[in-house]
mmCIF file of C-alpha atoms and ligand atoms in Angstrom:
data_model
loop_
_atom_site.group_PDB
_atom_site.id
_atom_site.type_symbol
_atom_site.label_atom_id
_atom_site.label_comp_id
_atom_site.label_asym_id
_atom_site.label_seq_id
_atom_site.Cartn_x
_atom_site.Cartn_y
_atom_site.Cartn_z
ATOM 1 C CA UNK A 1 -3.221 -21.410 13.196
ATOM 2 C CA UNK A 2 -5.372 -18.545 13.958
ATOM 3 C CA UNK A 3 -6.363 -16.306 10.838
ATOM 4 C CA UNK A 4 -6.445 -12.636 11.994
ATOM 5 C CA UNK A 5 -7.211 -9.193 9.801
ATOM 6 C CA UNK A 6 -8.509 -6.188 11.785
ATOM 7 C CA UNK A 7 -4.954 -4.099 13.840
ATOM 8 C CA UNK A 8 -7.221 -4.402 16.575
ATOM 9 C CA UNK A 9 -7.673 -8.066 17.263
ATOM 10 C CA UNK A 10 -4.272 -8.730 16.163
ATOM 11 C CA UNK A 11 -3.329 -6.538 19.550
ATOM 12 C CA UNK A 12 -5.897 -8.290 21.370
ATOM 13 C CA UNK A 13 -4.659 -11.789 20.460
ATOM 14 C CA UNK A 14 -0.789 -10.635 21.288
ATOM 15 C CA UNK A 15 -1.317 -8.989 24.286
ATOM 16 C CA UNK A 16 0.939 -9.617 26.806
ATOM 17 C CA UNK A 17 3.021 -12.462 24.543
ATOM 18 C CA UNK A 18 6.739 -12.396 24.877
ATOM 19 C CA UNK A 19 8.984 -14.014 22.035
ATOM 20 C CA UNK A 20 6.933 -13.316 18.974
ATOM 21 C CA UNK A 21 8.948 -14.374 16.046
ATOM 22 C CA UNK A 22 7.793 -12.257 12.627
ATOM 23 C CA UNK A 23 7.938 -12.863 9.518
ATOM 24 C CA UNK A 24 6.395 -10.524 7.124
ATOM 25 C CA UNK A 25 5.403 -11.823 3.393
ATOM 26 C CA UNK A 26 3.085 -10.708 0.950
ATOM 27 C CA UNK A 27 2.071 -13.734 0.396
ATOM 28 C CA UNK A 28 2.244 -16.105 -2.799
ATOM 29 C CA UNK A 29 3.864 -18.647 -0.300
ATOM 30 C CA UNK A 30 6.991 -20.763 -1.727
ATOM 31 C CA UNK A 31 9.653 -22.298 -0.148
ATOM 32 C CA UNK A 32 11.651 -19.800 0.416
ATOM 33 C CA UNK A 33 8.878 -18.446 2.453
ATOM 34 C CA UNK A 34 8.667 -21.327 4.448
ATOM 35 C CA UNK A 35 12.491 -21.507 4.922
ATOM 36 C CA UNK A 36 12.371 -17.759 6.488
ATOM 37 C CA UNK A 37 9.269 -19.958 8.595
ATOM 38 C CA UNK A 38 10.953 -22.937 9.526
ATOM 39 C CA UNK A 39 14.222 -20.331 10.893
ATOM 40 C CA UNK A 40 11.945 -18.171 12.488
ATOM 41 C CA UNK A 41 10.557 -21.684 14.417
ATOM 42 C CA UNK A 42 14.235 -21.989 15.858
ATOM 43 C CA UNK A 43 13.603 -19.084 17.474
ATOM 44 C CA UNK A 44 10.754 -19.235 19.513
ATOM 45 C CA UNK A 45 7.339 -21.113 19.294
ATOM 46 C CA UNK A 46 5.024 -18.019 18.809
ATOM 47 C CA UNK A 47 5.490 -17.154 14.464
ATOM 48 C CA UNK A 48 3.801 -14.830 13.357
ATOM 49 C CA UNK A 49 3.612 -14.618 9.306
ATOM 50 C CA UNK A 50 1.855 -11.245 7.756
ATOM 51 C CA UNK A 51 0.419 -11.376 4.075
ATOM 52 C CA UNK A 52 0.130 -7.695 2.935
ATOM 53 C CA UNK A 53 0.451 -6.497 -0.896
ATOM 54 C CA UNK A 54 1.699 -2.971 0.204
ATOM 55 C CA UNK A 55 1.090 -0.547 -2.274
ATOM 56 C CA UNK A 56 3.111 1.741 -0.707
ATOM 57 C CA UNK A 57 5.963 -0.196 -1.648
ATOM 58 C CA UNK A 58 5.124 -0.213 -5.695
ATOM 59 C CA UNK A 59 5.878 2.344 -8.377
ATOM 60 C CA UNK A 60 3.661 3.526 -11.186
ATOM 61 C CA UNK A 61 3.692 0.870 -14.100
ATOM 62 C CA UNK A 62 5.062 -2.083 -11.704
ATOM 63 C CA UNK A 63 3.618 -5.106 -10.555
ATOM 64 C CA UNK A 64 0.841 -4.110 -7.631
ATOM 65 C CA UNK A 65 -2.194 -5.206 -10.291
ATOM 66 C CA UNK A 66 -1.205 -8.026 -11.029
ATOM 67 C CA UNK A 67 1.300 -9.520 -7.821
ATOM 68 C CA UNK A 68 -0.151 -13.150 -7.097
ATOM 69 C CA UNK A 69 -2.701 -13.450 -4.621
ATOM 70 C CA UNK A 70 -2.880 -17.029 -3.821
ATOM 71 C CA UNK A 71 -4.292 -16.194 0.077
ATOM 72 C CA UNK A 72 -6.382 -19.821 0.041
ATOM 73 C CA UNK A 73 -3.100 -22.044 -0.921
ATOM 74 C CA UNK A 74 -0.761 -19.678 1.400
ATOM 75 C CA UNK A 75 -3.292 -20.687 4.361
ATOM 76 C CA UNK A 76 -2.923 -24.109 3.368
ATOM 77 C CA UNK A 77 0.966 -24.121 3.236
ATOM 78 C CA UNK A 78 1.270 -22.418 6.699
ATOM 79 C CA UNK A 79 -0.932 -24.507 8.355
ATOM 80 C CA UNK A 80 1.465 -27.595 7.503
ATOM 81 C CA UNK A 81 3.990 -25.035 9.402
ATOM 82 C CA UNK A 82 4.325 -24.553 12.573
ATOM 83 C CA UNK A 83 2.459 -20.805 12.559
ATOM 84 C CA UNK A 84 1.129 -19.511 15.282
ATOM 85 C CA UNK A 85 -0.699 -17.006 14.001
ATOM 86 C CA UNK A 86 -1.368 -15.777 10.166
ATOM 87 C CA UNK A 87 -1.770 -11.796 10.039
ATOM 88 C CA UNK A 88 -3.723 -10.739 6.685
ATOM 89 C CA UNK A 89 -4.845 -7.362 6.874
ATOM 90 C CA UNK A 90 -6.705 -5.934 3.929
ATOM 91 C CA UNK A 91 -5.720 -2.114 2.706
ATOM 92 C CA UNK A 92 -8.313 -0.846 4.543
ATOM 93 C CA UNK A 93 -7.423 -2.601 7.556
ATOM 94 C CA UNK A 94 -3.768 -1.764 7.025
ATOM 95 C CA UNK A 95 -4.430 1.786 5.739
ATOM 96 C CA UNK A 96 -7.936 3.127 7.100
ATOM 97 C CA UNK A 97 -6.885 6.687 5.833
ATOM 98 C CA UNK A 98 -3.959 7.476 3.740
ATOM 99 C CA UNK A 99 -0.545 6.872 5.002
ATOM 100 C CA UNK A 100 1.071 10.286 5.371
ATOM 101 C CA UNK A 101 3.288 9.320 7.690
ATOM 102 C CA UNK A 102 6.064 7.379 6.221
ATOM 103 C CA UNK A 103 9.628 6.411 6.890
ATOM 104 C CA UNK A 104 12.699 7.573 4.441
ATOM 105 C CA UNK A 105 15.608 5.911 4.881
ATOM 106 C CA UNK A 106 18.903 8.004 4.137
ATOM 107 C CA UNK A 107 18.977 8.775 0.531
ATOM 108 C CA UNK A 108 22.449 6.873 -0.547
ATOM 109 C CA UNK A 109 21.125 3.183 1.178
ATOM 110 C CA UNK A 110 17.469 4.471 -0.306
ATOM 111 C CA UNK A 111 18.205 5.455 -4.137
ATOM 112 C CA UNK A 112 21.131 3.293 -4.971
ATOM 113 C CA UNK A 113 20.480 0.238 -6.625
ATOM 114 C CA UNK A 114 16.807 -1.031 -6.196
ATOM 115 C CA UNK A 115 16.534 2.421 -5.385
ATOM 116 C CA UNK A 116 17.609 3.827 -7.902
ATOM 117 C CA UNK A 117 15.092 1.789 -10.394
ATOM 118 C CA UNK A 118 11.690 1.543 -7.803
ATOM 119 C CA UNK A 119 12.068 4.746 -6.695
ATOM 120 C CA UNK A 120 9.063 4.192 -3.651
ATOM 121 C CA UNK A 121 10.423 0.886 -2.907
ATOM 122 C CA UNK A 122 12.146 1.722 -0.010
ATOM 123 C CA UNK A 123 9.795 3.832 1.200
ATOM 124 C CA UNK A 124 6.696 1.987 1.260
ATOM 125 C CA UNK A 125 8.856 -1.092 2.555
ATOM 126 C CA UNK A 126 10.297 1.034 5.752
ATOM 127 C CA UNK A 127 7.015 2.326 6.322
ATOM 128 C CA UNK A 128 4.969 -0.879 6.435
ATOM 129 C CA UNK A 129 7.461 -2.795 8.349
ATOM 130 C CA UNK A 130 7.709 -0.377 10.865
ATOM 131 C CA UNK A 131 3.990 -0.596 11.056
ATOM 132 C CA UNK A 132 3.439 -4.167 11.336
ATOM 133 C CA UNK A 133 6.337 -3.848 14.110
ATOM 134 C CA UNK A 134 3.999 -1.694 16.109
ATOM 135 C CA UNK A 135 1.307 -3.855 15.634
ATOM 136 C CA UNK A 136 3.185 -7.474 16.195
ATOM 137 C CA UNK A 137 5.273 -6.215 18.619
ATOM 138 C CA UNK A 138 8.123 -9.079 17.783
ATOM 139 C CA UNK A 139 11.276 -10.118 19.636
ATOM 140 C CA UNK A 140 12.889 -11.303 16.321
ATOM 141 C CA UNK A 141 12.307 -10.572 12.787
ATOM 142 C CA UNK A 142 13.245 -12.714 9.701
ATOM 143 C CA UNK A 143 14.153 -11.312 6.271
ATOM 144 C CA UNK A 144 15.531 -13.287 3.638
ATOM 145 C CA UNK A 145 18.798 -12.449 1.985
ATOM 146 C CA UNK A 146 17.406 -12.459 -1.698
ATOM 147 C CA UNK A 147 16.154 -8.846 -1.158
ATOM 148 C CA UNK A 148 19.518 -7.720 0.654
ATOM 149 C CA UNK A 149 19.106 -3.997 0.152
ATOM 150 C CA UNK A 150 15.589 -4.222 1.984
ATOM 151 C CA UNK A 151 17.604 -6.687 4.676
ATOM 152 C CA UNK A 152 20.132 -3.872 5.373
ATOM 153 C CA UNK A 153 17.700 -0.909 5.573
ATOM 154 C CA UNK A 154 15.438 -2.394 7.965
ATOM 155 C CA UNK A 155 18.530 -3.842 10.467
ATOM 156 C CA UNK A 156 19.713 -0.204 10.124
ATOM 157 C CA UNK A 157 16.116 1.168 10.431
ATOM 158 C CA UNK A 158 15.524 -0.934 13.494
ATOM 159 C CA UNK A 159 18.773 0.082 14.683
ATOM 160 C CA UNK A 160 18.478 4.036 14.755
ATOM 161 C CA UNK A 161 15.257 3.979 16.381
ATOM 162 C CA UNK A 162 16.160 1.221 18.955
ATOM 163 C CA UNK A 163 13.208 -0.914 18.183
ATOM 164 C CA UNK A 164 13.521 -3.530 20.762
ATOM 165 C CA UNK A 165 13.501 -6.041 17.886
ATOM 166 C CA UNK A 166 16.589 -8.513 16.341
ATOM 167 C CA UNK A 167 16.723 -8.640 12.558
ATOM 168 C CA UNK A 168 17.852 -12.320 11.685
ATOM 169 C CA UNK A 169 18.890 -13.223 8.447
ATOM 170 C CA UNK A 170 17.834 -15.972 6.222
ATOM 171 C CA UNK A 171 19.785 -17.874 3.035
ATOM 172 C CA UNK A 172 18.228 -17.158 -0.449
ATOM 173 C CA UNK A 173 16.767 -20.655 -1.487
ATOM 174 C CA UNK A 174 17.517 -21.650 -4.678
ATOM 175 C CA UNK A 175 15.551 -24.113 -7.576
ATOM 176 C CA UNK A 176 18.558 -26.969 -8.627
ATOM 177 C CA UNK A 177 19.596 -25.067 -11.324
ATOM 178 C CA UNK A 178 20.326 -22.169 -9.175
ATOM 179 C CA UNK A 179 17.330 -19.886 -10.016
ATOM 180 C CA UNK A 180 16.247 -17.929 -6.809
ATOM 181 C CA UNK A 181 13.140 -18.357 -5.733
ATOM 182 C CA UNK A 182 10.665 -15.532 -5.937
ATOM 183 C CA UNK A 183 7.048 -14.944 -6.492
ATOM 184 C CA UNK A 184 7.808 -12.997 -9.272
ATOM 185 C CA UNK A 185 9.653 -16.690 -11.406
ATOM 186 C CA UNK A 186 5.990 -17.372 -11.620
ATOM 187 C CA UNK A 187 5.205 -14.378 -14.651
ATOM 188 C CA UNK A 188 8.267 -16.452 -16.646
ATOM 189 C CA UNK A 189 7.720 -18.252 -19.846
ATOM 190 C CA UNK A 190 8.973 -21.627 -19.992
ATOM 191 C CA UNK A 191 11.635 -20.675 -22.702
ATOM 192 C CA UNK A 192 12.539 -17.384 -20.406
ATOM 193 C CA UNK A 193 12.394 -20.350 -17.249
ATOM 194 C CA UNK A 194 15.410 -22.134 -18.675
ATOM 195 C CA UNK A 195 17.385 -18.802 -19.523
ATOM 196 C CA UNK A 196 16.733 -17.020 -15.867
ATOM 197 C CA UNK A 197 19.470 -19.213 -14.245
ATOM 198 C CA UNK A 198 21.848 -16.944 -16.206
ATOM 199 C CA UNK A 199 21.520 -14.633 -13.908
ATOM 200 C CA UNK A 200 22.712 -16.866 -10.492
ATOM 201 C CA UNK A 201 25.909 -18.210 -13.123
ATOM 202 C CA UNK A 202 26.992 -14.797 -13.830
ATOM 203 C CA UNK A 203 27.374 -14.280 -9.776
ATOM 204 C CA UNK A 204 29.147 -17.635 -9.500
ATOM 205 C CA UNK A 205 31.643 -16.421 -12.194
ATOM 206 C CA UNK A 206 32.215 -12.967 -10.613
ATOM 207 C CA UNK A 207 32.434 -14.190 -7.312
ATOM 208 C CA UNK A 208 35.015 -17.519 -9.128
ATOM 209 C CA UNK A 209 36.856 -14.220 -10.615
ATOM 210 C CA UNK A 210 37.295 -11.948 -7.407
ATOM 211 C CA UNK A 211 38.091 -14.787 -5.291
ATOM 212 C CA UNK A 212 40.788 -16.898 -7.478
ATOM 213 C CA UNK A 213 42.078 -14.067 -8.908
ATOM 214 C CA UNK A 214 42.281 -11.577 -6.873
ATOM 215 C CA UNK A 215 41.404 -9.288 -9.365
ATOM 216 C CA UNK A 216 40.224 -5.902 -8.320
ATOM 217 C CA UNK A 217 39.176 -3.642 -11.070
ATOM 218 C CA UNK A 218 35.261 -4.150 -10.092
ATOM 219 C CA UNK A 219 34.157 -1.549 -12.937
ATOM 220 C CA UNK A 220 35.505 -4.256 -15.798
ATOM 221 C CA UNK A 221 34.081 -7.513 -14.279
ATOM 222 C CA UNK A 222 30.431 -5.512 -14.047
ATOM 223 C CA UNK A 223 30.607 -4.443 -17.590
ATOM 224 C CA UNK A 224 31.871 -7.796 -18.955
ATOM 225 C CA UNK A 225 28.990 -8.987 -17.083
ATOM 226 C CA UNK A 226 26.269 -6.566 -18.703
ATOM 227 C CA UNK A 227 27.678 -7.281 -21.595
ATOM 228 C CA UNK A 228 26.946 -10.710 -21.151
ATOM 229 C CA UNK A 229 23.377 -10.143 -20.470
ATOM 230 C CA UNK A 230 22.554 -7.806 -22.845
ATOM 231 C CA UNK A 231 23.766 -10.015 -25.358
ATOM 232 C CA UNK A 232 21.716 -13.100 -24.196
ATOM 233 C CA UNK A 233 18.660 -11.052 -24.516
ATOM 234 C CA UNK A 234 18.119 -9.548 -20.947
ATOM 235 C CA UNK A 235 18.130 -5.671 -20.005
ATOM 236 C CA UNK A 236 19.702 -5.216 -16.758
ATOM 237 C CA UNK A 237 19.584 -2.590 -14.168
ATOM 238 C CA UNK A 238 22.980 -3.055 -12.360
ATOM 239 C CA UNK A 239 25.297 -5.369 -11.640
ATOM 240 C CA UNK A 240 27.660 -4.323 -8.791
ATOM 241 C CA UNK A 241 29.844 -4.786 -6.323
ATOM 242 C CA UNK A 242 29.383 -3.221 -2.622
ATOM 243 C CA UNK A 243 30.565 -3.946 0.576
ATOM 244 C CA UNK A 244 28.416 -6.107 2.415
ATOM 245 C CA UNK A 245 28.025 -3.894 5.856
ATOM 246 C CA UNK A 246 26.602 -1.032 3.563
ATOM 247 C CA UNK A 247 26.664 -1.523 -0.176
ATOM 248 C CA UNK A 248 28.785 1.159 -0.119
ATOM 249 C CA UNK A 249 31.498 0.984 -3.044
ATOM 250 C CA UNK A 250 34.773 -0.976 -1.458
ATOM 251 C CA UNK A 251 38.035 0.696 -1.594
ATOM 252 C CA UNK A 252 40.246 -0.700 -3.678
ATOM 253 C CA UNK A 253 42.960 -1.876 -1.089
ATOM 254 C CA UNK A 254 40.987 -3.293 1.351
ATOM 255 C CA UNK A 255 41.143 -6.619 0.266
ATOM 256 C CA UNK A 256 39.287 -8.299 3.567
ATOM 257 C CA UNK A 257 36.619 -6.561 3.736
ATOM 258 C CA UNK A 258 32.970 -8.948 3.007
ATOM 259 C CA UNK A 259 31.942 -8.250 -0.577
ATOM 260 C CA UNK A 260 28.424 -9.216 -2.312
ATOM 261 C CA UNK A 261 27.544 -8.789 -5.714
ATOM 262 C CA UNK A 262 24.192 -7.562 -6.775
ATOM 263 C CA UNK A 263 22.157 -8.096 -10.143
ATOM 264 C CA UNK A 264 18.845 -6.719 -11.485
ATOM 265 C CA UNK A 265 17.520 -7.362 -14.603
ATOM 266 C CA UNK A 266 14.684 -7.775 -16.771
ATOM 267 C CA UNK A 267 14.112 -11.001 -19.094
ATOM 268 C CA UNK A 268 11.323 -10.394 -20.898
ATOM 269 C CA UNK A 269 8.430 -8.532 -18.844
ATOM 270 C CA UNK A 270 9.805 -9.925 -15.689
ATOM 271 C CA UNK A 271 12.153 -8.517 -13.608
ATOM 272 C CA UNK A 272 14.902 -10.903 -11.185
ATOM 273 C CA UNK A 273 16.896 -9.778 -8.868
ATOM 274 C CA UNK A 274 19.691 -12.182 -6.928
ATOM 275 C CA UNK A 275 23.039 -11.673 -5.282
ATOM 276 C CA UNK A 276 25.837 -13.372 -3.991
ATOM 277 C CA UNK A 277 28.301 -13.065 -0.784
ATOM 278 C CA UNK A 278 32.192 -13.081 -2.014
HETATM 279 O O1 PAF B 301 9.895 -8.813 1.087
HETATM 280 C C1 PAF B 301 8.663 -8.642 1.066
HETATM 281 O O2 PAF B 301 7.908 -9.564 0.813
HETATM 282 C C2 PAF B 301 8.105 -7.254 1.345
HETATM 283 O O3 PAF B 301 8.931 -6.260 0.847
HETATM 284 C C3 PAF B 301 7.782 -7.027 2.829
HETATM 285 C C4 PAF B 301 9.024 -7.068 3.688
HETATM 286 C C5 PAF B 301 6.786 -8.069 3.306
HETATM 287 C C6 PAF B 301 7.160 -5.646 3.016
HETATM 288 O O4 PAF B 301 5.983 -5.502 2.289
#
């Protein structure tokens, strides 16, 4: 695997390579980074992983400090994979001068739900992928579904500006007791470790209750749901249910159309996020 940080031997390097397959990370490698891998291997033999902590991407008072930076035990873990090349810019290779430029996505995909809690997220995450786009150049991309806002907003962002790249999803991987995994399960205590599969049984049970009952009023099943958080100790963001094109709010009597359900919250000083397709 080669190990690559400056833009401008990363271009070197690619030059003229067809079929890159990209999969952007920031790094703190676990399996469900090396599922989004191992998919991205099925489609083609030239994978190309970034590590990048964008700050662009974090909010006053959130995580950037302190997000794990394991980049000795990631290069260890990819080169068991089949990676081609490992892409680790540092912020000033990423961001010689400040990034004025950036990318807003439209404002009801950008400030709803994650959005509407990490204001920048959305931002910062448009903007660096659509930089490490121009600088990979890839034929296919691979995003897990565990962030599924950030999924949707870069397929769409790809979309409008006709980037000649395919956005290919990946399944959330999941511990056995149905915790998602994510870099962030890592800031859990062991007592707040057992309670954070809460959050994947609450999805089962809405998903159980749309699906085998049919029922419809989405407003009740989200507040019997927060209910059920707050009372086990958590603070959560949202819970909701959005079609799964858009995350737009489904209409009522369209009764086919793909549903997920989407859940924030905070246990502790950590904060999950997981959903679920209905
Ligand atoms: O999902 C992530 O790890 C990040 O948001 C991404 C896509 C690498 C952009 O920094």
């Amino acid at each position: 695997m080669k190990i690559i940080s400056s833009i401008k031997e990363l271009r070197d390097q690619l030059r003229g390579q067809r079929g890159i397959v990209f999969v952007p990370t920031m790094g703190n490698i676990h399996e469900g980074h090396l599922s989004l891998i191992r998919l991205a291997g099925q489609h083609g033999e030239r994978v190309v992983v970034s590590i990048f902590v964008n700050q662009l991407q974090f909010g006053p008072g959130e995580d950037f400090v302190k997000y794990p930076r394991t980049l000795d035990r990631d290069i260890e873990k990819l080169q068991q994979e089949n990676v081609y090349m490992l892409f680790a810019p540092t912020e000033q290779d990423m961001y010689p001068s400040p990034q004025e430029y950036q990318i807003y996505p439209p404002h009801d995909l950008c400030y709803t739900l994650e959005g509407k809690f990490r204001t920048r997220f959305f931002c910062g995450v448009s903007t660096v992928v659509m930089k490490l786009i121009s600088c990979v150049q890839p034929r296919i991309m691979v995003f897990g579904k565990k962030d599924y806002q950030q999924l949707i907003i870069v397929r769409q962002m790809c979309e409008q500006f006709a980037l000649p790249v395919e956005v290919c999803a990946a399944e959330t991987i999941r511990d056995a007791d149905g915790l998602a995994l994510s870099s962030r399960n890592t800031y859990l205590t062991p007592s707040e470790r057992s309670e954070a599969p809460t959050l994947f049984r609450i999805l089962q049970h809405i998903r159980s209750t749309v699906l085998t009952t049919g029922h419809r009023d989405f407003t009740k099943i989200e507040l019997s749901a927060f209910q059920t958080l707050i009372e086990r100790g958590w603070q959560p963001d949202y819970i909701a249910i959005r079609k799964r094109a858009n995350l737009r709010l489904p209409q009522l009597h369209k009764e086919h159309e793909p549903l997920i359900v989407l859940i924030a919250a905070q246990l502790g000083k950590t904060r999950l996020i997981d959903n679920l397709e209905i």
